[in-house]
Tab-separated table of C-alpha atoms in Angstrom:
chain	number	residue	atom	x	y	z
L	390	MET	CA	105.940	100.067	101.086
L	391	GLY	CA	102.881	98.119	101.063
L	392	ARG	CA	100.415	96.651	98.594
L	393	ALA	CA	97.153	94.561	99.346
L	394	SER	CA	93.580	94.729	98.708
L	395	THR	CA	92.187	96.342	101.651
L	396	ARG	CA	89.114	95.045	102.946
L	397	PRO	CA	87.459	96.723	104.922
L	398	THR	CA	89.943	99.340	105.649
L	399	VAL	CA	93.431	100.262	105.034
L	400	THR	CA	94.237	100.841	108.816
L	401	PRO	CA	95.306	97.385	109.659
L	402	ILE	CA	97.491	97.077	107.065
L	403	THR	CA	99.509	100.235	107.724
L	404	ALA	CA	99.318	98.941	111.743
L	405	ALA	CA	101.225	95.625	110.227
L	406	ALA	CA	103.626	97.312	108.330
L	407	LYS	CA	104.420	99.452	111.220
L	408	LYS	CA	104.987	96.215	113.438
L	409	HIS	CA	107.089	94.405	110.493
L	410	LEU	CA	109.063	97.448	109.375
L	411	GLY	CA	109.446	99.498	112.755
L	412	ARG	CA	108.315	102.501	111.026
L	413	LEU	CA	105.099	103.328	108.858
L	414	PRO	CA	105.449	102.532	105.188
L	415	ASP	CA	106.620	105.381	102.792
L	416	ALA	CA	103.506	104.255	100.406
L	417	VAL	CA	100.472	102.035	100.260
L	418	PHE	CA	98.892	101.032	96.952
L	419	GLY	CA	95.574	99.707	97.257
L	420	GLY	CA	91.907	100.058	97.152
L	421	PHE	CA	90.423	100.927	100.771
L	422	HIS	CA	86.897	98.969	99.399
L	423	LEU	CA	84.598	102.199	100.687
L	424	PHE	CA	82.454	102.248	97.387
L	425	GLN	CA	79.185	100.941	99.179
L	426	LEU	CA	78.960	103.575	101.935
L	427	ASP	CA	75.883	105.868	101.901
L	428	PRO	CA	77.084	109.431	101.666
L	429	GLU	CA	73.846	110.386	103.598
L	430	ASP	CA	74.370	107.951	106.390
L	431	PRO	CA	76.175	109.809	109.508
L	432	ALA	CA	77.849	106.045	110.184
L	433	SER	CA	79.421	106.444	106.907
L	434	HIS	CA	80.785	109.945	107.535
L	435	ALA	CA	82.108	108.737	111.065
L	436	LEU	CA	83.682	105.827	109.654
L	437	VAL	CA	85.520	107.598	106.687
L	438	ASP	CA	86.824	110.056	109.018
L	439	SER	CA	88.105	108.020	111.898
L	440	ILE	CA	89.947	105.946	109.014
L	441	GLY	CA	91.116	109.321	107.694
L	442	HIS	CA	92.424	110.628	111.076
L	443	GLN	CA	94.101	107.320	111.734
L	444	LEU	CA	96.339	107.573	108.718
L	445	LEU	CA	97.532	111.168	109.472
L	446	GLU	CA	99.977	109.808	111.755
L	447	GLY	CA	103.576	109.642	109.990
L	448	ASN	CA	104.204	110.755	106.083
L	449	THR	CA	102.719	107.886	104.354
L	450	VAL	CA	101.357	108.431	100.998
L	451	TYR	CA	98.246	106.447	100.083
L	452	TYR	CA	97.484	105.391	96.387
L	453	THR	CA	94.010	104.500	96.217
L	454	GLY	CA	91.675	103.249	93.063
L	455	HIS	CA	88.267	103.325	92.143
L	456	CYS	CA	86.988	100.561	94.866
L	457	THR	CA	87.393	103.665	97.294
L	458	GLY	CA	84.468	105.347	95.675
L	459	ASP	CA	84.131	108.802	95.228
L	460	TYR	CA	82.521	109.928	98.355
L	461	ALA	CA	84.901	108.164	100.491
L	462	TYR	CA	87.765	109.389	98.411
L	463	ASN	CA	86.742	113.144	98.595
L	464	ARG	CA	86.138	112.997	102.246
L	465	LEU	CA	89.325	111.510	102.972
L	466	ASN	CA	91.022	114.051	100.919
L	467	MET	CA	89.704	116.599	102.839
L	468	ILE	CA	91.720	115.148	105.926
L	469	LEU	CA	94.809	113.789	104.171
L	470	GLY	CA	95.169	116.316	101.450
L	471	ASP	CA	98.415	115.373	99.038
L	472	ARG	CA	99.159	112.166	101.018
L	473	LEU	CA	95.959	110.536	99.297
L	474	ARG	CA	96.155	110.100	95.451
L	475	LEU	CA	94.342	108.094	92.811
L	476	MET	CA	95.867	105.435	90.931
L	477	GLY	CA	94.327	103.775	87.812
L	478	GLY	CA	95.132	100.988	85.343
L	479	GLY	CA	98.573	102.056	83.758
L	480	CYS	CA	99.580	104.345	86.412
L	481	VAL	CA	103.410	104.875	87.265
L	482	GLU	CA	104.505	106.246	90.487
L	483	GLU	CA	108.229	106.932	90.901
L	484	LEU	CA	109.169	106.166	94.486
């Protein structure tokens, strides 16, 4: 399991966890800090899609909060499905 504030993206954290653990983590908790992306900008689509496709490796479940932003969360959710989950204050997850 990994936990961090993931600026600017979560991908370096999952790569570091894989190197340290010898495998991808079961879960990662943290905001992806994508809330400032412009949903109308094609570069935003490319960035979010790239992150989503990089996170498809393995079976890691990603728990993210408000700083991911609605646009990025919804776009990532189309790629990751139930492996992307919202967390908020008071959220409890049993692993």
